[in-house]
Amino acid sequence: GTMTVGETAKLLHKDASEVIKKLLFLGTMATINQELDLDAIQLISSEFGVEVEVKIKVEEDNFETIEEVDDEADLLERPPVVTIMGHVDHGKTTLLDAIRSTNVTEGEAGGITQHIGAYQVEVNQKKITFLDTPGHEAFTTMRARGAQVTDITIIVVAADDGIMPQTVEAINHAKAANVPIIVAVNKIDKEGANPDQIKQAMTAYELVPEEWGGDTIFCEISAKQRIGLENLLEMILLVAEVQEYKANPNKRARGTVIEAELDKGRGPVARILIQHGTLKVGDSFVAGVNFGRVRAMVNDKGKRLKEAGPSTPVEITGLTEVPQAGDPFLAYEDERKARDIAERRATALRQSEMTANSRVTLDDLFKHIKDGEIKDLNVIIKGDVQGSVEALKSSLEKIEVEGVRVKTLHIGVGAITESDIILASASNAIIIGFNVRPEPAAKTTADQEKVDIRLHNIIYNVIEEIEQAMKGMLDPVF
Ligand code: GDP
């Protein structure tokens, strides 16, 4: 009953590098050809939120094969999960509030809305789930923890202000996560608003409106005056239709913790986005390294639920402790099994905290390349002026060593921020600072997350360092 890392990755529909990363996180250094035993395969799968079943085929020499339970025929349409990102003050919160309040259907009106980290609205008999913590930090922090909860990103840009640094960050965070983008050009009610200028400027980031031959949907809206919101919601449904988001509702639930806290009266509460299966009151579960049993479940309208299916956000009680945002959530039929998995996770986590470095650094880059774990060297470039950042980007992207290339995830002018570190950590990137330094908080996070930051003030030196690292010729720094 063993499989290689590569085979396991294939089964889970993941990149081998992602599986290797997870293994590193669990405290095991592995190459693509390494054999994993059944226990390891099950643990890795559960880390990805996938339940595996072991089937013993008696007629074929007792060979154990591992199959993911979902059959194409069992998959049903599920609502898309949407995150709103963009620069500060461009209207993210106003938009989230406007969508939520315009869409209170009859019957629900008068219900007490609950803040549970996400909410659902209904448009043309179809549901859409919105995560209601705007901003790319939350989005990318979750991703850094291995959780992919967002299907579609709305990038809000104020028409009277234009593309700002956090707009660019948001675009790059969404692109790094491979999530489709809809651009909402906001504040069109304001004097001086110029939506066409925004569209023009967005083309520099490969976001080209459909009417200009591109494939990005742009919606002109006013979140405050509630103009264009219906159209925006319809466009979300259009993207969802094209992408065909599906899940199997008829199995045990799995999902992701989006928020959690200790409530004075109710004890630990967790707000969870169900992503697969159906969660029922009374189910045993694992949330990160904690386990429990669903005591009560409410939705965003404060309504008590007996069960909740894919893409539904719920708040649950019945935990032993408070989990963390981004923790995987899995329901189990058997309370003992839930407890066992939670304990194994806790042990693995303790071990990984003791072992060093799961991130790519320039010093061990060559080894990762040789082992076939890395195809691109992901970099984030921050600099003091736009010109040198652009120059660095184009020079670095020309480097190619044995088929490995530099892929720039994000460039920007200014100090290295915590958000840069989180993006690097989520995307296994290194950060290059040109004539800039990390902010103090960023430095702390980089140390924790073991993100490699390289500071330089001569372009040639950056290029030489990267080239040498790719060739395995970098002198170790002690
Ligand atoms: P956030 O920081 O992106 O969440 O932005 P907010 O939603 O807090 O909005 C910032 C400011 O812009 C607030 O004063 C809003 O009232 C205002 N605002 C948001 N949307 C619009 C709009 O469509 N038109 C106008 N005129 N003002 C808006």
Short mmCIF file of C-alpha atoms and ligand atoms in Angstrom, two decimals:
data_model
loop_
_atom_site.label_atom_id
_atom_site.label_comp_id
_atom_site.label_asym_id
_atom_site.label_seq_id
_atom_site.Cartn_x
_atom_site.Cartn_y
_atom_site.Cartn_z
CA GLY A 1 0.00 0.00 0.00
CA THR A 2 2.39 2.73 -1.07
CA MET A 3 2.39 5.44 -3.70
CA THR A 4 4.96 7.98 -4.75
CA VAL A 5 4.59 11.68 -4.01
CA GLY A 6 4.01 12.26 -7.72
CA GLU A 7 1.24 9.66 -7.91
CA THR A 8 -0.42 11.01 -4.78
CA ALA A 9 -0.35 14.52 -6.22
CA LYS A 10 -1.97 13.31 -9.40
CA LEU A 11 -4.71 11.58 -7.47
CA LEU A 12 -5.43 14.73 -5.51
CA HIS A 13 -5.35 16.88 -8.66
CA LYS A 14 -2.51 18.89 -7.15
CA ASP A 15 0.92 19.89 -8.31
CA ALA A 16 3.68 17.66 -6.94
CA SER A 17 5.26 20.81 -5.54
CA GLU A 18 2.14 21.49 -3.46
CA VAL A 19 2.26 18.00 -1.99
CA ILE A 20 5.96 18.39 -1.27
CA LYS A 21 5.22 21.69 0.43
CA LYS A 22 2.53 20.09 2.60
CA LEU A 23 4.91 17.26 3.51
CA LEU A 24 7.51 19.80 4.50
CA PHE A 25 4.88 21.53 6.60
CA LEU A 26 4.21 18.18 8.27
CA GLY A 27 7.90 17.80 8.94
CA THR A 28 8.98 15.46 6.13
CA MET A 29 11.45 16.30 3.40
CA ALA A 30 10.39 14.41 0.29
CA THR A 31 11.17 14.26 -3.40
CA ILE A 32 8.71 13.57 -6.16
CA ASN A 33 9.67 9.89 -6.38
CA GLN A 34 9.55 9.16 -2.69
CA GLU A 35 7.17 6.38 -1.61
CA LEU A 36 4.46 7.31 0.86
CA ASP A 37 2.71 4.77 3.03
CA LEU A 38 -1.01 4.60 3.52
CA ASP A 39 -0.98 6.62 6.72
CA ALA A 40 1.02 9.40 5.09
CA ILE A 41 -1.26 9.43 2.05
CA GLN A 42 -4.35 9.71 4.21
CA LEU A 43 -2.83 12.45 6.31
CA ILE A 44 -1.73 14.45 3.26
CA SER A 45 -5.14 14.03 1.68
CA SER A 46 -6.87 15.25 4.79
CA GLU A 47 -4.54 18.27 4.79
CA PHE A 48 -5.91 19.08 1.35
CA GLY A 49 -9.40 18.50 2.68
CA VAL A 50 -9.84 15.32 0.67
CA GLU A 51 -11.22 12.18 2.18
CA VAL A 52 -9.66 9.04 0.77
CA GLU A 53 -11.07 5.58 0.87
CA VAL A 54 -8.97 2.49 0.77
CA LYS A 55 -10.40 -0.17 -1.45
CA ILE A 56 -8.86 -3.56 -1.46
CA LYS A 57 -9.21 -5.26 -4.79
CA VAL A 58 -9.11 -8.89 -3.80
CA GLU A 59 -8.89 -10.29 -7.28
CA GLU A 60 -5.83 -8.22 -8.14
CA ASP A 61 -3.14 -9.49 -5.78
CA ASN A 62 -4.54 -7.66 -2.76
CA PHE A 63 -3.37 -4.37 -4.18
CA GLU A 64 -4.67 -1.37 -2.32
CA THR A 65 -5.80 1.51 -4.42
CA ILE A 66 -6.89 4.80 -3.10
CA GLU A 67 -9.76 6.59 -4.68
CA GLU A 68 -11.23 9.97 -4.17
CA VAL A 69 -14.90 9.44 -3.47
CA ASP A 70 -16.35 11.97 -5.91
CA ASP A 71 -17.82 10.58 -9.08
CA GLU A 72 -18.50 13.10 -11.84
CA ALA A 73 -22.16 12.06 -11.71
CA ASP A 74 -22.41 12.97 -8.01
CA LEU A 75 -21.27 16.54 -8.55
CA LEU A 76 -23.97 19.20 -8.46
CA GLU A 77 -23.82 22.91 -9.15
CA ARG A 78 -22.91 25.01 -6.12
CA PRO A 79 -22.94 28.78 -5.54
CA PRO A 80 -19.74 30.69 -6.38
CA VAL A 81 -17.72 32.12 -3.48
CA VAL A 82 -16.70 35.72 -4.05
CA THR A 83 -14.08 37.95 -2.39
CA ILE A 84 -13.97 41.73 -2.81
CA MET A 85 -10.53 43.35 -2.98
CA GLY A 86 -9.11 46.74 -3.88
CA HIS A 87 -7.44 49.88 -2.58
CA VAL A 88 -8.49 51.40 0.75
CA ASP A 89 -11.46 53.79 0.50
CA HIS A 90 -12.40 52.61 -2.99
CA GLY A 91 -15.69 51.25 -1.62
CA LYS A 92 -15.26 47.57 -0.73
CA THR A 93 -17.20 47.75 2.54
CA THR A 94 -19.92 49.93 1.03
CA LEU A 95 -20.31 47.44 -1.80
CA LEU A 96 -20.51 44.45 0.56
CA ASP A 97 -23.15 46.23 2.65
CA ALA A 98 -25.11 47.36 -0.40
CA ILE A 99 -25.25 43.88 -1.90
CA ARG A 100 -26.24 42.37 1.40
CA SER A 101 -29.06 44.80 2.10
CA THR A 102 -30.54 45.06 -1.39
CA ASN A 103 -30.91 41.34 -1.48
CA VAL A 104 -32.87 40.59 1.61
CA THR A 105 -35.76 38.57 0.22
CA GLU A 106 -39.29 38.77 1.60
CA GLY A 107 -39.81 36.58 4.62
CA GLU A 108 -36.20 37.02 5.57
CA ALA A 109 -36.72 40.72 6.07
CA GLY A 110 -36.90 41.39 9.75
CA GLY A 111 -34.52 38.54 10.49
CA ILE A 112 -31.45 39.59 12.39
CA THR A 113 -28.39 39.58 10.18
CA GLN A 114 -25.44 37.90 11.82
CA HIS A 115 -21.86 38.61 11.07
CA ILE A 116 -20.46 35.17 10.37
CA GLY A 117 -17.59 36.08 8.04
CA ALA A 118 -19.62 35.48 4.90
CA TYR A 119 -23.15 35.86 3.61
CA GLN A 120 -25.34 34.58 0.82
CA VAL A 121 -27.65 36.44 -1.52
CA GLU A 122 -30.07 35.15 -4.09
CA VAL A 123 -30.24 36.48 -7.65
CA ASN A 124 -32.45 34.95 -10.34
CA GLN A 125 -33.05 31.93 -8.10
CA LYS A 126 -29.33 31.35 -7.82
CA LYS A 127 -27.19 31.92 -4.76
CA ILE A 128 -23.90 33.75 -4.44
CA THR A 129 -21.69 33.58 -1.35
CA PHE A 130 -19.66 36.65 -0.39
CA LEU A 131 -16.79 36.54 2.05
CA ASP A 132 -17.26 39.70 4.03
CA THR A 133 -13.74 40.44 5.14
CA PRO A 134 -12.62 42.60 2.24
CA GLY A 135 -8.99 42.87 1.25
CA HIS A 136 -6.28 40.69 -0.07
CA GLU A 137 -4.48 40.13 3.24
CA ALA A 138 -7.24 37.88 4.55
CA PHE A 139 -7.49 36.18 1.17
CA THR A 140 -3.78 35.47 0.94
CA THR A 141 -3.33 34.56 4.61
CA MET A 142 -5.84 31.78 4.04
CA ARG A 143 -4.04 30.72 0.92
CA ALA A 144 -0.72 30.69 2.77
CA ARG A 145 -2.34 28.18 5.10
CA GLY A 146 -3.28 26.01 2.14
CA ALA A 147 -6.95 26.99 2.00
CA GLN A 148 -8.48 27.92 -1.32
CA VAL A 149 -11.91 29.32 -0.59
CA THR A 150 -12.45 32.00 -3.23
CA ASP A 151 -13.82 31.23 -6.70
CA ILE A 152 -14.12 34.77 -8.06
CA THR A 153 -12.46 38.04 -7.10
CA ILE A 154 -14.04 41.43 -7.55
CA ILE A 155 -11.43 44.16 -7.80
CA VAL A 156 -13.00 47.48 -6.83
CA VAL A 157 -11.45 50.62 -8.32
CA ALA A 158 -12.78 54.10 -7.59
CA ALA A 159 -13.37 55.88 -10.88
CA ASP A 160 -12.38 59.23 -9.37
CA ASP A 161 -9.08 57.91 -8.06
CA GLY A 162 -7.72 55.27 -10.42
CA ILE A 163 -5.34 52.39 -9.99
CA MET A 164 -3.49 52.61 -6.68
CA PRO A 165 -0.78 50.42 -5.10
CA GLN A 166 -3.23 48.14 -3.29
CA THR A 167 -5.24 47.75 -6.50
CA VAL A 168 -2.13 46.33 -8.13
CA GLU A 169 -1.48 44.13 -5.10
CA ALA A 170 -5.02 42.82 -5.22
CA ILE A 171 -4.71 42.02 -8.94
CA ASN A 172 -1.45 40.18 -8.39
CA HIS A 173 -2.73 38.27 -5.37
CA ALA A 174 -5.76 37.13 -7.38
CA LYS A 175 -3.60 36.18 -10.34
CA ALA A 176 -1.13 34.27 -8.17
CA ALA A 177 -4.08 32.26 -6.87
CA ASN A 178 -5.44 31.71 -10.37
CA VAL A 179 -8.84 33.14 -9.48
CA PRO A 180 -10.97 34.86 -12.17
CA ILE A 181 -11.24 38.63 -11.81
CA ILE A 182 -14.21 40.93 -12.36
CA VAL A 183 -13.37 44.64 -12.24
CA ALA A 184 -15.96 46.85 -10.55
CA VAL A 185 -15.39 50.47 -11.49
CA ASN A 186 -16.98 52.19 -8.49
CA LYS A 187 -18.12 55.73 -7.62
CA ILE A 188 -19.34 56.46 -11.16
CA ASP A 189 -21.81 58.89 -9.54
CA LYS A 190 -18.97 61.19 -8.59
CA GLU A 191 -18.00 64.23 -10.54
CA GLY A 192 -14.78 63.61 -12.44
CA ALA A 193 -15.37 59.87 -12.57
CA ASN A 194 -13.82 58.49 -15.72
CA PRO A 195 -14.50 54.76 -16.17
CA ASP A 196 -12.81 54.62 -19.58
CA GLN A 197 -9.60 55.88 -18.09
CA ILE A 198 -9.70 53.05 -15.54
CA LYS A 199 -10.29 50.51 -18.28
CA GLN A 200 -7.39 51.91 -20.26
CA ALA A 201 -5.08 51.78 -17.25
CA MET A 202 -6.15 48.23 -16.39
CA THR A 203 -4.89 46.95 -19.74
CA ALA A 204 -1.35 47.38 -18.37
CA TYR A 205 -2.20 44.51 -16.01
CA GLU A 206 -3.57 42.29 -18.76
CA LEU A 207 -7.14 43.05 -17.74
CA VAL A 208 -8.70 44.04 -21.05
CA PRO A 209 -12.44 44.75 -21.30
CA GLU A 210 -14.51 42.52 -23.55
CA GLU A 211 -15.57 45.46 -25.70
CA TRP A 212 -11.90 46.02 -26.53
CA GLY A 213 -11.30 42.43 -27.49
CA GLY A 214 -10.20 41.17 -24.09
CA ASP A 215 -11.86 38.72 -21.75
CA THR A 216 -12.24 40.66 -18.51
CA ILE A 217 -15.66 41.74 -17.34
CA PHE A 218 -15.82 45.38 -16.20
CA CYS A 219 -18.91 46.62 -14.35
CA GLU A 220 -19.57 50.29 -13.77
CA ILE A 221 -21.20 50.76 -10.40
CA SER A 222 -21.95 53.13 -7.59
CA ALA A 223 -21.97 51.18 -4.35
CA LYS A 224 -23.30 54.22 -2.51
CA GLN A 225 -26.13 55.10 -4.92
CA ARG A 226 -26.71 51.41 -5.65
CA ILE A 227 -26.26 51.76 -9.38
CA GLY A 228 -25.26 48.74 -11.46
CA LEU A 229 -25.38 46.22 -8.63
CA GLU A 230 -27.89 43.92 -10.34
CA ASN A 231 -25.65 43.79 -13.38
CA LEU A 232 -22.59 43.03 -11.24
CA LEU A 233 -24.41 40.15 -9.58
CA GLU A 234 -25.52 38.82 -12.95
CA MET A 235 -21.95 38.97 -14.21
CA ILE A 236 -20.83 36.93 -11.21
CA LEU A 237 -23.41 34.30 -12.13
CA LEU A 238 -22.19 34.40 -15.71
CA VAL A 239 -18.61 33.67 -14.67
CA ALA A 240 -19.90 30.93 -12.38
CA GLU A 241 -21.80 29.39 -15.26
CA VAL A 242 -18.71 29.33 -17.43
CA GLN A 243 -16.49 27.94 -14.66
CA GLU A 244 -19.08 25.36 -13.59
CA TYR A 245 -18.39 25.28 -9.86
CA LYS A 246 -19.55 21.93 -8.54
CA ALA A 247 -19.49 19.85 -5.40
CA ASN A 248 -20.95 16.63 -4.11
CA PRO A 249 -23.51 17.52 -1.42
CA ASN A 250 -24.19 13.91 -0.53
CA LYS A 251 -21.26 13.08 1.66
CA ARG A 252 -19.61 14.14 4.86
CA ALA A 253 -18.86 17.84 5.00
CA ARG A 254 -15.53 19.45 4.50
CA GLY A 255 -14.69 23.10 4.37
CA THR A 256 -12.53 25.85 5.80
CA VAL A 257 -12.65 27.88 8.98
CA ILE A 258 -13.03 31.52 7.96
CA GLU A 259 -13.20 33.00 11.46
CA ALA A 260 -13.25 31.70 15.02
CA GLU A 261 -13.47 33.18 18.47
CA LEU A 262 -14.18 32.46 22.08
CA ASP A 263 -17.70 33.59 22.92
CA LYS A 264 -18.37 34.35 26.57
CA GLY A 265 -21.66 32.51 26.70
CA ARG A 266 -21.30 29.86 24.05
CA GLY A 267 -17.65 28.89 24.30
CA PRO A 268 -15.56 28.46 21.16
CA VAL A 269 -17.45 29.32 17.96
CA ALA A 270 -16.20 28.79 14.42
CA ARG A 271 -17.49 30.30 11.23
CA ILE A 272 -17.08 27.83 8.47
CA LEU A 273 -17.52 27.80 4.77
CA ILE A 274 -18.79 24.37 3.77
CA GLN A 275 -17.13 23.44 0.47
CA HIS A 276 -18.14 19.82 -0.06
CA GLY A 277 -20.74 17.53 1.38
CA THR A 278 -23.39 18.45 3.93
CA LEU A 279 -22.81 19.29 7.57
CA LYS A 280 -25.47 18.23 10.04
CA VAL A 281 -26.10 19.08 13.65
CA GLY A 282 -24.61 16.26 15.72
CA ASP A 283 -21.75 15.51 13.27
CA SER A 284 -18.31 14.96 14.72
CA PHE A 285 -15.57 16.97 13.10
CA VAL A 286 -11.95 18.05 13.03
CA ALA A 287 -11.08 21.73 12.65
CA GLY A 288 -7.33 22.18 12.39
CA VAL A 289 -5.93 20.43 15.43
CA ASN A 290 -9.24 20.60 17.31
CA PHE A 291 -12.18 18.27 17.26
CA GLY A 292 -15.76 18.47 18.39
CA ARG A 293 -19.37 17.78 17.63
CA VAL A 294 -21.76 20.28 16.03
CA ARG A 295 -24.05 21.41 18.82
CA ALA A 296 -25.84 24.23 17.00
CA MET A 297 -25.55 25.79 13.58
CA VAL A 298 -26.83 29.19 12.36
CA ASN A 299 -26.63 30.95 9.01
CA ASP A 300 -25.95 34.61 8.19
CA LYS A 301 -29.61 35.49 8.73
CA GLY A 302 -29.48 34.18 12.26
CA LYS A 303 -31.58 31.19 11.30
CA ARG A 304 -30.92 27.87 13.00
CA LEU A 305 -30.06 25.17 10.51
CA LYS A 306 -30.21 21.40 10.82
CA GLU A 307 -27.91 20.93 7.85
CA ALA A 308 -25.83 22.99 5.43
CA GLY A 309 -24.54 22.12 1.96
CA PRO A 310 -21.70 23.31 -0.32
CA SER A 311 -20.81 27.05 -0.40
CA THR A 312 -22.94 27.73 2.69
CA PRO A 313 -21.35 29.80 5.44
CA VAL A 314 -22.39 28.71 8.93
CA GLU A 315 -21.50 29.46 12.49
CA ILE A 316 -21.16 26.42 14.69
CA THR A 317 -20.72 25.72 18.38
CA GLY A 318 -19.54 22.51 19.95
CA LEU A 319 -15.78 22.88 19.66
CA THR A 320 -13.28 22.00 22.34
CA GLU A 321 -11.01 24.90 21.48
CA VAL A 322 -10.79 27.86 19.11
CA PRO A 323 -9.40 26.91 15.67
CA GLN A 324 -7.62 29.32 13.33
CA ALA A 325 -8.83 31.02 10.16
CA GLY A 326 -7.74 28.90 7.22
CA ASP A 327 -7.89 25.63 9.17
CA PRO A 328 -9.34 22.74 7.21
CA PHE A 329 -12.65 21.44 8.54
CA LEU A 330 -13.73 17.81 8.11
CA ALA A 331 -16.75 15.98 9.43
CA TYR A 332 -16.48 12.38 10.58
CA GLU A 333 -19.12 9.83 11.39
CA ASP A 334 -17.10 8.54 14.22
CA GLU A 335 -16.07 10.77 17.10
CA ARG A 336 -13.07 8.59 17.95
CA LYS A 337 -11.71 8.95 14.43
CA ALA A 338 -12.13 12.73 14.60
CA ARG A 339 -10.21 12.82 17.86
CA ASP A 340 -7.50 10.59 16.41
CA ILE A 341 -7.01 12.74 13.29
CA ALA A 342 -6.93 15.91 15.39
CA GLU A 343 -4.23 14.42 17.58
CA ARG A 344 -2.16 13.28 14.62
CA ARG A 345 -2.41 16.74 13.15
CA ALA A 346 -1.32 18.31 16.40
CA THR A 347 1.70 16.01 16.57
CA ALA A 348 2.62 16.71 12.96
CA LEU A 349 2.29 20.43 13.58
CA ARG A 350 4.56 20.29 16.61
CA GLN A 351 7.14 18.38 14.59
CA SER A 352 7.01 20.81 11.71
CA GLU A 353 7.51 23.69 14.09
CA MET A 354 10.73 22.06 15.19
CA THR A 355 12.06 21.32 11.71
CA ALA A 356 13.35 24.20 9.69
CA ASN A 357 12.38 25.89 6.54
CA SER A 358 9.72 24.74 4.19
CA ARG A 359 10.18 27.72 1.90
CA VAL A 360 12.34 28.14 -1.12
CA THR A 361 15.44 30.17 -0.44
CA LEU A 362 18.11 31.10 -2.92
CA ASP A 363 20.55 28.95 -0.98
CA ASP A 364 18.65 25.73 -1.57
CA LEU A 365 17.09 26.67 -4.90
CA PHE A 366 19.42 24.50 -6.96
CA LYS A 367 18.54 21.43 -4.92
CA HIS A 368 14.83 22.02 -5.52
CA ILE A 369 15.48 22.47 -9.24
CA LYS A 370 17.57 19.30 -9.42
CA ASP A 371 14.92 17.31 -7.62
CA GLY A 372 12.36 18.50 -10.12
CA GLU A 373 10.31 20.23 -7.45
CA ILE A 374 10.49 23.65 -9.00
CA LYS A 375 9.64 24.86 -12.46
CA ASP A 376 9.57 28.60 -11.88
CA LEU A 377 11.38 30.74 -9.38
CA ASN A 378 8.62 33.02 -8.10
CA VAL A 379 9.80 36.49 -7.15
CA ILE A 380 8.31 39.68 -5.75
CA ILE A 381 10.25 42.84 -6.55
CA LYS A 382 10.00 46.01 -4.47
CA GLY A 383 12.10 49.06 -5.28
CA ASP A 384 12.49 52.77 -4.71
CA VAL A 385 11.50 53.87 -8.21
CA GLN A 386 9.24 52.36 -10.85
CA GLY A 387 11.96 52.49 -13.51
CA SER A 388 14.45 50.27 -11.73
CA VAL A 389 11.75 47.83 -10.64
CA GLU A 390 10.62 47.45 -14.27
CA ALA A 391 14.22 47.09 -15.45
CA LEU A 392 14.88 44.39 -12.86
CA LYS A 393 11.73 42.53 -13.79
CA SER A 394 12.56 42.38 -17.48
CA SER A 395 16.21 41.42 -16.87
CA LEU A 396 15.26 38.67 -14.44
CA GLU A 397 12.62 37.26 -16.73
CA LYS A 398 15.28 36.80 -19.42
CA ILE A 399 17.27 34.42 -17.25
CA GLU A 400 16.80 30.77 -18.04
CA VAL A 401 18.76 27.93 -16.53
CA GLU A 402 17.91 24.37 -17.48
CA GLY A 403 14.32 25.24 -18.29
CA VAL A 404 13.77 27.09 -15.02
CA ARG A 405 12.70 30.70 -15.32
CA VAL A 406 11.93 33.62 -13.10
CA LYS A 407 8.24 34.39 -12.70
CA THR A 408 7.39 37.81 -11.28
CA LEU A 409 4.28 37.65 -9.12
CA HIS A 410 4.23 41.24 -8.01
CA ILE A 411 6.22 44.42 -8.39
CA GLY A 412 5.83 47.66 -6.49
CA VAL A 413 7.41 50.86 -5.33
CA GLY A 414 8.03 51.28 -1.61
CA ALA A 415 9.14 49.31 1.42
CA ILE A 416 8.59 45.56 1.66
CA THR A 417 5.28 45.14 3.50
CA GLU A 418 3.67 42.34 5.46
CA SER A 419 1.33 41.76 2.55
CA ASP A 420 4.36 41.08 0.30
CA ILE A 421 5.58 38.50 2.82
CA ILE A 422 2.20 36.77 2.98
CA LEU A 423 2.02 36.61 -0.80
CA ALA A 424 5.57 35.21 -0.92
CA SER A 425 4.71 32.66 1.69
CA ALA A 426 1.52 31.57 -0.06
CA SER A 427 3.23 31.33 -3.43
CA ASN A 428 6.63 30.05 -2.32
CA ALA A 429 8.36 33.15 -3.66
CA ILE A 430 11.46 35.06 -2.69
CA ILE A 431 11.47 38.82 -2.29
CA ILE A 432 13.95 41.19 -3.84
CA GLY A 433 14.29 44.64 -2.32
CA PHE A 434 16.04 47.20 -4.48
CA ASN A 435 17.11 50.25 -2.48
CA VAL A 436 14.29 49.49 -0.04
CA ARG A 437 14.02 47.57 3.22
CA PRO A 438 11.29 45.59 4.92
CA GLU A 439 8.96 47.38 7.34
CA PRO A 440 9.51 46.15 10.93
CA ALA A 441 6.29 44.09 10.97
CA ALA A 442 7.23 42.59 7.61
CA LYS A 443 10.63 41.61 8.93
CA THR A 444 9.04 39.75 11.86
CA THR A 445 6.57 37.93 9.62
CA ALA A 446 9.33 37.03 7.16
CA ASP A 447 11.33 35.45 9.98
CA GLN A 448 8.30 33.48 11.14
CA GLU A 449 7.31 32.38 7.67
CA LYS A 450 10.93 31.83 6.64
CA VAL A 451 10.59 33.94 3.55
CA ASP A 452 13.89 34.75 1.84
CA ILE A 453 14.42 38.48 1.36
CA ARG A 454 17.37 39.73 -0.70
CA LEU A 455 18.33 43.38 -0.45
CA HIS A 456 20.43 45.01 -3.16
CA ASN A 457 21.34 48.37 -4.63
CA ILE A 458 23.01 47.35 -7.88
CA ILE A 459 20.87 45.71 -10.58
CA TYR A 460 23.75 43.67 -11.92
CA ASN A 461 24.28 42.06 -8.51
CA VAL A 462 20.65 40.93 -8.31
CA ILE A 463 20.84 39.27 -11.72
CA GLU A 464 24.13 37.62 -10.92
CA GLU A 465 22.87 36.32 -7.59
CA ILE A 466 19.73 34.78 -9.09
CA GLU A 467 21.66 33.25 -11.97
CA GLN A 468 24.21 31.72 -9.63
CA ALA A 469 21.49 30.37 -7.35
CA MET A 470 19.78 28.69 -10.30
CA LYS A 471 23.04 27.09 -11.32
CA GLY A 472 23.78 25.97 -7.77
CA MET A 473 26.85 28.14 -7.59
CA LEU A 474 25.83 30.44 -4.83
CA ASP A 475 28.37 30.65 -2.02
CA PRO A 476 26.61 29.70 1.14
CA VAL A 477 26.08 32.65 3.47
CA PHE A 478 26.93 31.91 7.08
P1 GDP B 1 -13.12 50.52 1.63
O1 GDP B 1 -11.99 51.06 2.43
O2 GDP B 1 -12.67 50.07 0.27
O3 GDP B 1 -13.94 49.46 2.33
O4 GDP B 1 -14.10 51.77 1.30
P2 GDP B 1 -15.49 52.17 1.99
O5 GDP B 1 -16.56 51.27 1.56
O6 GDP B 1 -15.27 52.37 3.42
O7 GDP B 1 -15.75 53.56 1.27
C1 GDP B 1 -14.89 54.69 1.43
C2 GDP B 1 -15.68 55.96 1.24
O8 GDP B 1 -16.15 56.04 -0.11
C3 GDP B 1 -16.91 56.07 2.12
O9 GDP B 1 -17.01 57.37 2.57
C4 GDP B 1 -18.05 55.70 1.19
O10 GDP B 1 -19.26 56.32 1.56
C5 GDP B 1 -17.54 56.23 -0.14
N1 GDP B 1 -18.11 55.52 -1.28
C6 GDP B 1 -18.13 54.17 -1.47
N2 GDP B 1 -18.73 53.88 -2.63
C7 GDP B 1 -19.12 55.05 -3.19
C8 GDP B 1 -19.81 55.39 -4.41
O11 GDP B 1 -20.18 54.55 -5.23
N3 GDP B 1 -19.98 56.72 -4.64
C9 GDP B 1 -19.57 57.67 -3.77
N4 GDP B 1 -19.80 58.94 -4.11
N5 GDP B 1 -18.95 57.39 -2.63
C10 GDP B 1 -18.72 56.10 -2.34
#
